C-alpha positions as a Python dict, from the first residue, in 0.01 Angstrom:
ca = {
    (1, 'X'): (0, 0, 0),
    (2, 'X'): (275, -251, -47),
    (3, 'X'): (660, -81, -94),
    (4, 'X'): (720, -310, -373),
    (5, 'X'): (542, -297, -756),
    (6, 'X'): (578, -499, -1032),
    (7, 'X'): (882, -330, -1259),
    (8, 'X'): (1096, -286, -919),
    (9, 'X'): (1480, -438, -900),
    (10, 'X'): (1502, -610, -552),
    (11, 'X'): (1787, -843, -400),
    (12, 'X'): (1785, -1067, -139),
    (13, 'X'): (1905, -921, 198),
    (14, 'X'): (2162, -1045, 419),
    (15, 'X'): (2036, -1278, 607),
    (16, 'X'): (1873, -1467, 282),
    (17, 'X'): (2167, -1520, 71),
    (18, 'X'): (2178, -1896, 164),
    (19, 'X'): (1808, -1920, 56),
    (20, 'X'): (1843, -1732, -254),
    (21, 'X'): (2167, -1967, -334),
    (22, 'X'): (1894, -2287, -268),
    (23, 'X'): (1693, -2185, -508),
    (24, 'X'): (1891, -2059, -800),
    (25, 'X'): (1976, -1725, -714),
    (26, 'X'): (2307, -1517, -665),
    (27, 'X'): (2322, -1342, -368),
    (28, 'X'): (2327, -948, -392),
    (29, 'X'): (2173, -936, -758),
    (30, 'X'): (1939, -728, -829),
    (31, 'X'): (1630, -921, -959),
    (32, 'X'): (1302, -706, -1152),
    (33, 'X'): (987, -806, -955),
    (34, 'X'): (722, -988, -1219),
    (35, 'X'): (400, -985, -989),
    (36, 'X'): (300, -889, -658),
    (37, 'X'): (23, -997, -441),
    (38, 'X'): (-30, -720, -189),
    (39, 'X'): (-239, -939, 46),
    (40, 'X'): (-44, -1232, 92),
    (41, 'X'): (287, -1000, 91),
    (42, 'X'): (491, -1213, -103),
    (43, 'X'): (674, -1108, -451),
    (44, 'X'): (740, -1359, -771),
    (45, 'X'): (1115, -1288, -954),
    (46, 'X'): (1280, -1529, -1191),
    (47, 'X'): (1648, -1712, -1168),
    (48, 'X'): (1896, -1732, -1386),
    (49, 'X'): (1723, -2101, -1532),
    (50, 'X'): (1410, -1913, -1603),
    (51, 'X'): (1233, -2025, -1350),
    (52, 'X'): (993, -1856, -1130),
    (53, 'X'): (951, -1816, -746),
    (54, 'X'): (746, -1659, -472),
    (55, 'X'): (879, -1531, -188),
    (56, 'X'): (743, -1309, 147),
    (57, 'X'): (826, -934, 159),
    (58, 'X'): (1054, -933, 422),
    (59, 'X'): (1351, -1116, 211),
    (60, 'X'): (1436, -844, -4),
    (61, 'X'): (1560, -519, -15),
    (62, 'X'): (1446, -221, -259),
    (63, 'X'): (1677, -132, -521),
    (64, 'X'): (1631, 279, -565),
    (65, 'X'): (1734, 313, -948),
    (66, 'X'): (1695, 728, -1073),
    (67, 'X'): (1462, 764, -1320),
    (68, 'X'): (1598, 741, -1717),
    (69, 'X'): (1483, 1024, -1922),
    (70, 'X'): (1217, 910, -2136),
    (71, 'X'): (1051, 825, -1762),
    (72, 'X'): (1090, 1153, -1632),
    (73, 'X'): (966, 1287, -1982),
    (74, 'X'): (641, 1027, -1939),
    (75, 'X'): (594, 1160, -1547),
    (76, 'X'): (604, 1516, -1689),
    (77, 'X'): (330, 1473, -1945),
    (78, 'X'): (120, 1287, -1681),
    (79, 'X'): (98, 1557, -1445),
    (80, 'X'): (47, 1796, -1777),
    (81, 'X'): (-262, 1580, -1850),
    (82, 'X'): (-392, 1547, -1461),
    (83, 'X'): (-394, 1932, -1452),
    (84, 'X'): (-568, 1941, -1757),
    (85, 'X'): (-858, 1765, -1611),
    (86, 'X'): (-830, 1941, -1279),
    (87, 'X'): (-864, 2273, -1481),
    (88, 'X'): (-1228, 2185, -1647),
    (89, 'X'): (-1355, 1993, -1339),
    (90, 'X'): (-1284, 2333, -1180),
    (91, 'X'): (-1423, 2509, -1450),
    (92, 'X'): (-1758, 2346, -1435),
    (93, 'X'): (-1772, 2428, -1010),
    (94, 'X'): (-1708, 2772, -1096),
    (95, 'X'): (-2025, 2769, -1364),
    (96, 'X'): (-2238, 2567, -1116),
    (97, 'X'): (-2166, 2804, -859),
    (98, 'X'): (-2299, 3101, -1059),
    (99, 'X'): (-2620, 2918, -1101),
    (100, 'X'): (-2606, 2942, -708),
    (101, 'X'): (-2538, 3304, -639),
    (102, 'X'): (-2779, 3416, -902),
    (103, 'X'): (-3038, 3186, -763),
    (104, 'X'): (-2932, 3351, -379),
    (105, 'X'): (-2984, 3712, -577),
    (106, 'X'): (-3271, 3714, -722),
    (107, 'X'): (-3452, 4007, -687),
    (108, 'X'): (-3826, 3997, -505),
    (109, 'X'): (-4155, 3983, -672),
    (110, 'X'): (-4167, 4376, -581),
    (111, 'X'): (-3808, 4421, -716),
    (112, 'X'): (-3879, 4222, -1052),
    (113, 'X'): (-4277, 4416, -1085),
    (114, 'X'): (-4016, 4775, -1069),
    (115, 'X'): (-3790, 4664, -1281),
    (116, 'X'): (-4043, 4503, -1536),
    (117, 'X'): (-4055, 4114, -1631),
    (118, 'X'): (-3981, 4215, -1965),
    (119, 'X'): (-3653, 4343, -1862),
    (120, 'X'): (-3598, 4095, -1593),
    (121, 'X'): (-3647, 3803, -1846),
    (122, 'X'): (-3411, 3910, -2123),
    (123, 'X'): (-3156, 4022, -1856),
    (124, 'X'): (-2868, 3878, -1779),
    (125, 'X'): (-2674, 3799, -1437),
    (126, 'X'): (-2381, 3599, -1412),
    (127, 'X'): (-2425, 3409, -1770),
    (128, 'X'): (-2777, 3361, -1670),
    (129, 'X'): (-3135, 3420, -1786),
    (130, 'X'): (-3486, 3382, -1684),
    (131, 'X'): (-3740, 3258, -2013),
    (132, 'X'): (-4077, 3134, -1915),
    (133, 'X'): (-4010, 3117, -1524),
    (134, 'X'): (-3729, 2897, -1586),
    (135, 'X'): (-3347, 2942, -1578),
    (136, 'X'): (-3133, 2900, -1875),
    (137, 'X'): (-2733, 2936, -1824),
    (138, 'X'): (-2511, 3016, -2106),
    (139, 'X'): (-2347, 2800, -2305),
    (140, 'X'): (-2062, 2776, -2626),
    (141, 'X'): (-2155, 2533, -2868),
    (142, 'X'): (-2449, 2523, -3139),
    (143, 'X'): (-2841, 2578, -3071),
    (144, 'X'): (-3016, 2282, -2995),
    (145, 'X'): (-3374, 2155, -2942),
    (146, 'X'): (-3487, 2304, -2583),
    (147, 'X'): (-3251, 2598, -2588),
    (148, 'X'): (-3317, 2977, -2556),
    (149, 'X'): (-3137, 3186, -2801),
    (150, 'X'): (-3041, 3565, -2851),
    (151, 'X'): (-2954, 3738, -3150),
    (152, 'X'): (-2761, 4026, -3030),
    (153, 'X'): (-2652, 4203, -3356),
    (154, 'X'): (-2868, 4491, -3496),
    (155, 'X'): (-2823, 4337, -3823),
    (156, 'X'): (-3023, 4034, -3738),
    (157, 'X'): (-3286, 4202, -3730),
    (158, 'X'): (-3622, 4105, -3975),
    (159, 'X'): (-3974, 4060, -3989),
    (160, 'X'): (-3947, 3759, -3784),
    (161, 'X'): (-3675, 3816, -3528),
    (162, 'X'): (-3626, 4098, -3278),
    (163, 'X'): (-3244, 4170, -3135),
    (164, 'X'): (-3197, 4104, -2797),
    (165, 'X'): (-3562, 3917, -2768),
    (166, 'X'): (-3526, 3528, -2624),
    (167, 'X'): (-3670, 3247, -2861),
    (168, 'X'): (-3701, 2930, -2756),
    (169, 'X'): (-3607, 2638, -3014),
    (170, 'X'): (-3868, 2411, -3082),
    (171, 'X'): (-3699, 2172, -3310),
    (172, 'X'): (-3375, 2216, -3479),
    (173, 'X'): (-3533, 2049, -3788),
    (174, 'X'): (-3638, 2336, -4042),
    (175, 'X'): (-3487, 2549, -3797),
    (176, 'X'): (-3848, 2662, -3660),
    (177, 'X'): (-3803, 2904, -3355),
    (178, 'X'): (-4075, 2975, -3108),
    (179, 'X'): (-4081, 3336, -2938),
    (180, 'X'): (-4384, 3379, -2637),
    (181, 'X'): (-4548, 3670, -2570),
    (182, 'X'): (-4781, 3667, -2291),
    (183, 'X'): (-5059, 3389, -2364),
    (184, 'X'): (-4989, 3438, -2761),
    (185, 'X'): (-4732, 3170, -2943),
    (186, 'X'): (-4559, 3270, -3282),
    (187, 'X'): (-4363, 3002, -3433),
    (188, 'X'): (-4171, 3075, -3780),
    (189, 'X'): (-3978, 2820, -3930),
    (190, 'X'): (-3665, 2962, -4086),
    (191, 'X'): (-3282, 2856, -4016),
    (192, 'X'): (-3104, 3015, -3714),
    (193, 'X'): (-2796, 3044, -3872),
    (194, 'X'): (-2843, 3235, -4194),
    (195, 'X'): (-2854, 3605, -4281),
    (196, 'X'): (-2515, 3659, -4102),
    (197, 'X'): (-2613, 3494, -3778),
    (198, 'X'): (-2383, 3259, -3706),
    (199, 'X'): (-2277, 2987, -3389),
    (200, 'X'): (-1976, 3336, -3305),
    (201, 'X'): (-2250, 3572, -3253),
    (202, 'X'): (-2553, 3434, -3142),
    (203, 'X'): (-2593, 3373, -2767),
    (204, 'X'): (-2721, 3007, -2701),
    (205, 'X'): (-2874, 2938, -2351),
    (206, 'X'): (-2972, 2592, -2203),
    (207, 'X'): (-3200, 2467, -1896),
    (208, 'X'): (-3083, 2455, -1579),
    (209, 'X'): (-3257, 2158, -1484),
    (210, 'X'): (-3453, 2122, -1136),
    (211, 'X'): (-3298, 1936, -848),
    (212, 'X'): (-3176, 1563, -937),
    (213, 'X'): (-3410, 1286, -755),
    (214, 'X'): (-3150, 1045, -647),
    (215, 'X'): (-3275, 685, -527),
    (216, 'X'): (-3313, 604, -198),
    (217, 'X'): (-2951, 545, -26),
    (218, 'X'): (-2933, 138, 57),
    (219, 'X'): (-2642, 30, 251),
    (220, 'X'): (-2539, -299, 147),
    (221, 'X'): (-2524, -586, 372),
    (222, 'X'): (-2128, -644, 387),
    (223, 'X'): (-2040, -974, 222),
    (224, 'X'): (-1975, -1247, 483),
    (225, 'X'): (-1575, -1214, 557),
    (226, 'X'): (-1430, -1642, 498),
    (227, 'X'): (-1156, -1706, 791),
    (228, 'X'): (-829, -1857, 626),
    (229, 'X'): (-852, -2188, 709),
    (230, 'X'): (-1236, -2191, 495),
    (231, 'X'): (-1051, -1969, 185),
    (232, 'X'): (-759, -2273, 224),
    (233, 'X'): (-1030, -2550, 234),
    (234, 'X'): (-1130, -2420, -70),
    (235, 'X'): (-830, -2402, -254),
    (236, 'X'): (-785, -2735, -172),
    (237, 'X'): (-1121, -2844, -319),
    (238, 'X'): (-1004, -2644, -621),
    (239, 'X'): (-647, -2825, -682),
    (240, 'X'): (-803, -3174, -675),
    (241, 'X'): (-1127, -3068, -902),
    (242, 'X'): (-796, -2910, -1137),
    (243, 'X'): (-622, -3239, -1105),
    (244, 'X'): (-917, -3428, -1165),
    (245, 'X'): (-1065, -3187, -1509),
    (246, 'X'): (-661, -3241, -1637),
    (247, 'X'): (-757, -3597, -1700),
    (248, 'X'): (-901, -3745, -2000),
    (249, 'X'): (-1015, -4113, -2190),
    (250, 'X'): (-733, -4202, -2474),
    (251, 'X'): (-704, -4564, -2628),
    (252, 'X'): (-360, -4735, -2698),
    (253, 'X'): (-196, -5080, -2629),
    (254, 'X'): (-103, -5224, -2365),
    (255, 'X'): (291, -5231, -2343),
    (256, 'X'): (360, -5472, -2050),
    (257, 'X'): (167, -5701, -1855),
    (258, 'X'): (-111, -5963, -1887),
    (259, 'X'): (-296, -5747, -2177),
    (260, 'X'): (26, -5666, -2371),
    (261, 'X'): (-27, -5571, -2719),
    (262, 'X'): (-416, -5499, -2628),
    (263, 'X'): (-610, -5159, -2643),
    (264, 'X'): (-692, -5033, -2329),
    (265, 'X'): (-858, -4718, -2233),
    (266, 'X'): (-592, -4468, -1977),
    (267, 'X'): (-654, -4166, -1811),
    (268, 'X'): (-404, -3874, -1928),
    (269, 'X'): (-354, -3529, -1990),
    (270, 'X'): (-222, -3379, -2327),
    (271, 'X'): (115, -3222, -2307),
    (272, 'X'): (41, -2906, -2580),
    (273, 'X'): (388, -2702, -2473),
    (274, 'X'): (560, -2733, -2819),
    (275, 'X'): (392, -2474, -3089),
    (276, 'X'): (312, -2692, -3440),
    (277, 'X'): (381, -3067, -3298),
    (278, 'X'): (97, -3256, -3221),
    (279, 'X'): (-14, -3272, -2854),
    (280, 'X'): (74, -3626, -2670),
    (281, 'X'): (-129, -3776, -2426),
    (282, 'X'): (73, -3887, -2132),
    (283, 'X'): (9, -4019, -1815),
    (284, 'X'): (34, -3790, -1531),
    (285, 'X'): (306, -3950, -1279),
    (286, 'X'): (371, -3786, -939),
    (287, 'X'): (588, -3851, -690),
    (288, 'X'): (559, -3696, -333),
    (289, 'X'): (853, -3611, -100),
    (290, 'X'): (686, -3551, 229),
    (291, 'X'): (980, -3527, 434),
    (292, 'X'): (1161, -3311, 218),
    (293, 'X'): (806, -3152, 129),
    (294, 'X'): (830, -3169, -242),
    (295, 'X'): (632, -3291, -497),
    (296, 'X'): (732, -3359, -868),
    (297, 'X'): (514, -3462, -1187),
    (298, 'X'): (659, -3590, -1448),
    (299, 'X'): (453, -3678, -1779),
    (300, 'X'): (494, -3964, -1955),
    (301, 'X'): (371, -4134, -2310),
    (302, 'X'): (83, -4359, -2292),
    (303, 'X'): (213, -4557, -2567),
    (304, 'X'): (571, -4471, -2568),
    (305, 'X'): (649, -4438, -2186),
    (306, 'X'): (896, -4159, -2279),
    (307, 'X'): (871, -3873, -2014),
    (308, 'X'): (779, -3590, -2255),
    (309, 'X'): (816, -3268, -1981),
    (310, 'X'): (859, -3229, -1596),
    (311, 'X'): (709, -3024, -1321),
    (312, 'X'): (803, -2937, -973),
    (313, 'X'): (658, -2816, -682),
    (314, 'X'): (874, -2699, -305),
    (315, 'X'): (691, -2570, -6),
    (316, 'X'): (862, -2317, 125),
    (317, 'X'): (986, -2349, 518),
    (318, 'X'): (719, -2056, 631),
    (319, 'X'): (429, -2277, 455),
    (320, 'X'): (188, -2542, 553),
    (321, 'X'): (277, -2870, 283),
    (322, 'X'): (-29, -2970, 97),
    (323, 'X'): (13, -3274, -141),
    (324, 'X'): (-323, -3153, -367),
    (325, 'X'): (-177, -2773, -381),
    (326, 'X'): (235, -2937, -472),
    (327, 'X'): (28, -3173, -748),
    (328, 'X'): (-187, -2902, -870),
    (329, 'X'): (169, -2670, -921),
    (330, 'X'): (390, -2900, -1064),
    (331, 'X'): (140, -3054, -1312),
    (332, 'X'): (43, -2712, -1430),
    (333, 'X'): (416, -2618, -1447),
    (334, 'X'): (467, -3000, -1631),
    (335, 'X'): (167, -2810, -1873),
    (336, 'X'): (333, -2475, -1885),
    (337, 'X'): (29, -2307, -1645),
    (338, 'X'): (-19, -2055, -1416),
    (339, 'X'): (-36, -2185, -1128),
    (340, 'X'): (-7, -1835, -909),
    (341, 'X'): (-338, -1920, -786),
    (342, 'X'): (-218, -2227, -546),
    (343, 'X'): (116, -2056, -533),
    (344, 'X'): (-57, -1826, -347),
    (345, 'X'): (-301, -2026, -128),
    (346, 'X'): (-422, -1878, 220),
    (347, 'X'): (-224, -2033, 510),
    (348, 'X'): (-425, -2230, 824),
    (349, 'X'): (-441, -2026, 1119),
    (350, 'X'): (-661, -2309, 1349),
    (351, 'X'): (-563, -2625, 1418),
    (352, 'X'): (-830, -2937, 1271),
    (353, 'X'): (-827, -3266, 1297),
    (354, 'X'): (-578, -3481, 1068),
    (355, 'X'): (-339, -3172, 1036),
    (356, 'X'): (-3, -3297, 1106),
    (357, 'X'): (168, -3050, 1348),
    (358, 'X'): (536, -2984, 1480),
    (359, 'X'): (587, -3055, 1832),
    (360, 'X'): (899, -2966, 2019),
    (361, 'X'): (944, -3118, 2379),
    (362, 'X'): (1285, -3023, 2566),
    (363, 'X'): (1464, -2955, 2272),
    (364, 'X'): (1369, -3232, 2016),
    (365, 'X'): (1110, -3222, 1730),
    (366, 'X'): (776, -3428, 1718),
    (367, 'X'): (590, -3456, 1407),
    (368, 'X'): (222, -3478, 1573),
    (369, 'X'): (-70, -3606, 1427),
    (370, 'X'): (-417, -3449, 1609),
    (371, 'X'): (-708, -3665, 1668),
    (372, 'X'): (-1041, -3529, 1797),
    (373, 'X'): (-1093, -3646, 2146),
    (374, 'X'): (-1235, -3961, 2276),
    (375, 'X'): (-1245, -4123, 2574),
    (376, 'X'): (-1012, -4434, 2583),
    (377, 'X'): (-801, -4357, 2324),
    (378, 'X'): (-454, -4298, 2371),
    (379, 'X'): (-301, -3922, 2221),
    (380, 'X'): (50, -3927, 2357),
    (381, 'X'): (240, -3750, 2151),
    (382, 'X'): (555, -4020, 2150),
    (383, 'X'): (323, -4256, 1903),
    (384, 'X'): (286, -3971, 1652),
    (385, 'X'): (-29, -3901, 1770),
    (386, 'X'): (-204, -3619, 1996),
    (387, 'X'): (-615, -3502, 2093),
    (388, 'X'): (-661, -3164, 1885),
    (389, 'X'): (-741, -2995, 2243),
    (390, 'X'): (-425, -3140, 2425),
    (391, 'X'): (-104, -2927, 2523),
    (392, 'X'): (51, -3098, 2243),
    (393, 'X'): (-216, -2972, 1967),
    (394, 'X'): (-229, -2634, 2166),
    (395, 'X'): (149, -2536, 2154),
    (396, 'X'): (265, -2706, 1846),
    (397, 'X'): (295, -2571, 1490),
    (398, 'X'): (83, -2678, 1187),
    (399, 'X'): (327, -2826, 890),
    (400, 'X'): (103, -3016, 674),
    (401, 'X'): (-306, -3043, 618),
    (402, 'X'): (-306, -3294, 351),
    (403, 'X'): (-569, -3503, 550),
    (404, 'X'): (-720, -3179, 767),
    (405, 'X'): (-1084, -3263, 801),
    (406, 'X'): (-1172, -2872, 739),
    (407, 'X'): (-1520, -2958, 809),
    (408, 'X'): (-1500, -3176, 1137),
    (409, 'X'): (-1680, -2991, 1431),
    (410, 'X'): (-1539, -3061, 1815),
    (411, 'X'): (-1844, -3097, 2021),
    (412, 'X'): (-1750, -3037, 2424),
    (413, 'X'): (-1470, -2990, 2624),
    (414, 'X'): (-1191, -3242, 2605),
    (415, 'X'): (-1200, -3503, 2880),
    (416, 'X'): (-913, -3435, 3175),
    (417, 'X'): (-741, -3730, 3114),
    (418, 'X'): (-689, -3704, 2710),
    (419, 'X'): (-512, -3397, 2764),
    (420, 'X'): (-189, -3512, 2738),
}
């Protein structure tokens, strides 16, 4: 379970202050935690701009804050309600287990034949009867269809009803009772609850029914576990098939160039941010920092060129730069999205081809590209380039899979002399 929920005050420790300055935050504040996502153990909070960021776990500190009143008043009346429940779920294994120990005491054939069915049937042990060769248990509420009721009280006495004598209801409708004697069936309709009897003094019994037939137990086949670099190949798919679905056909003229003052047809997306004016379709314009691995959006007019709303997108220095993911964020920030979802994307933990990797060699920093391996090509690692199954693509680390080939397979053992 992660030690941080969404509601919590957290501030950067120690040892992040210059990173919380970077981005927009004072150092030692106490910021309130808006999401969390537990499996990638990271945290969003929001600056003083109003502007959102995700960062791992391990920056921040808890901020213990006591309890005001009104919480410890809510935390009171939750454990009021949880013991309420507890009570009648024990309440109903205390009645089940009745059902058991009469069912573990009942007397023998020999015992019932001395005591007499008739008195075995309308007796009663533990809040439990016998009608018919069939258990009934009691129950407080109204007779209904199926049931077995007594009428205890001398006064209920009539023609048609004997005290202390179990009827069975047929049907509730008319109020018809049915009372069994031997192989002989009397039914007389007439209500149950009239001539004084009433739901306070007449005993109602339902069936215990028989042993519940369960279906046969199937384990399910556990759902095939994806290894990070397939979930990121994936998200990956997913930010260019969001870029792509952003885009639409408008009309307008042409404002420069051979076709000025022509209609031409443009790709854009609508900007929709401000409530009651009319959407605007702009162009989507992005512009990718590698080196500083940042990518910003910026959307402008069609027609009017004017650059209507921004967006921008920062890998953090623990993540692997993607230029899809960064253009997927900062266009749905340009839009006013949420763009958790490729916030959030799974980290590579294997090396492909095309990844561009971070190679350090006596002290000084290579940017690497990996190649697969073939014979006659040169890898060293001083032209930017390296075989995937070298020393260089085996002890280097992974900074940007914009052109990974996810789904490239190596086939053999690299050849001795491409190893370096």
């Amino acid at each position: 379970m992660s030690k941080f929920k969404v509601g919590n005050s957290v501030k950067f420790d120690t040892f992040n202050e210059e990173n919380a300055k970077s981005f927009g935050y004072e150092p030692r504040k106490a910021y309130e935690v808006v999401h969390v996502f537990d499996v990638a153990k990271t945290l969003k909070i929001i600056n003083e701009n109003g502007v959102s960021h995700t960062f791992d776990f391990e920056r921040f500190e808890l901020v213990e804050s006591k309890p005001t009143k009104n919480q410890r008043i809510t935390a009171l009346e939750n454990e009021a309600s949880d013991l309420g429940k507890r009570t009648k779920v024990l309440e109903q294994e205390v009645a089940e287990l009745k059902v058991i120990v009469h069912q573990l005491r009942k007397p023998s054939t020999d015992v019932q034949e001395a005591l007499g069915k008739a008195d075995w049937e309308r007796g009663e042990v533990e809040g439990v009867i016998e009608f018919e060769g069939k258990q009934y248990k009691k129950v407080d509420r109204e007779a209904r269809e199926g049931d077995v009721v007594l009428f205890n009280y001398k006064g209920h006495e009539n023609t048609h009803v004997q005290v202390n004598k179990p009827y069975l209801v047929n049907y509730v409708d008319g109020g018809a009772l049915g009372h069994h004697d031997g192989t002989t069936t009397s039914i007389y309709s007439f209500d149950i609850y009239a001539w004084g009897r009433t739901p306070e003094n007449v005993d109602v019994y339902e069936l215990i029914e028989d042993e519940i037939k369960y279906p046969p137990f199937v384990i399910p086949e556990p759902a095939p576990v994806k290894s990070p670099n397939e979930k990121r190949a994936e998200m990956i798919e997913k930010a260019k098939v969001f870029l792509e679905q952003s885009k639409t056909s408008v009309s307008g003229k042409s404002l420069d160039g051979p076709n000025k003052g022509q209609f031409e047809t443009f790709e854009a997306v609508y900007s929709v941010r401000e409530p009651g004016i009319n959407k605007t379709a702009c162009e989507a314009e992005f512009i990718v920092i590698e080196e500083k691995r940042k990518v910003i959006c910026l959307l402008r007019g069609v027609n009017t060129k004017k650059v209507y709303h921004r967006g921008f997108a920062k890998c953090m220095p623990s993540d692997v730069f993607n230029e899809h993911i960064g253009k997927a964020i900062a266009l749905g920030r340009a839009l006013g999205l949420d763009v958790s979802e490729f916030e959030q994307a799974v980290q590579p933990t294997e090396k492909v081809v095309g990844m561009q990797v971070l190679y350090n060699d006596n002290g000084k920093d290579y940017n690497v590209t990996l190649h697969p391996n073939k014979m006659g090509s040169s890898y060293s690692f001083f032209n930017g380039t390296s075989a995937i199954k070298s020393h260089v693509g085996e002890h280097s680390k992974i900074i940007n899979d914009t052109n990974a080939q996810y789904d490239f397979v190596l086939v053999g053992p690299a050849p001795v002399e491409e190893l370096f």
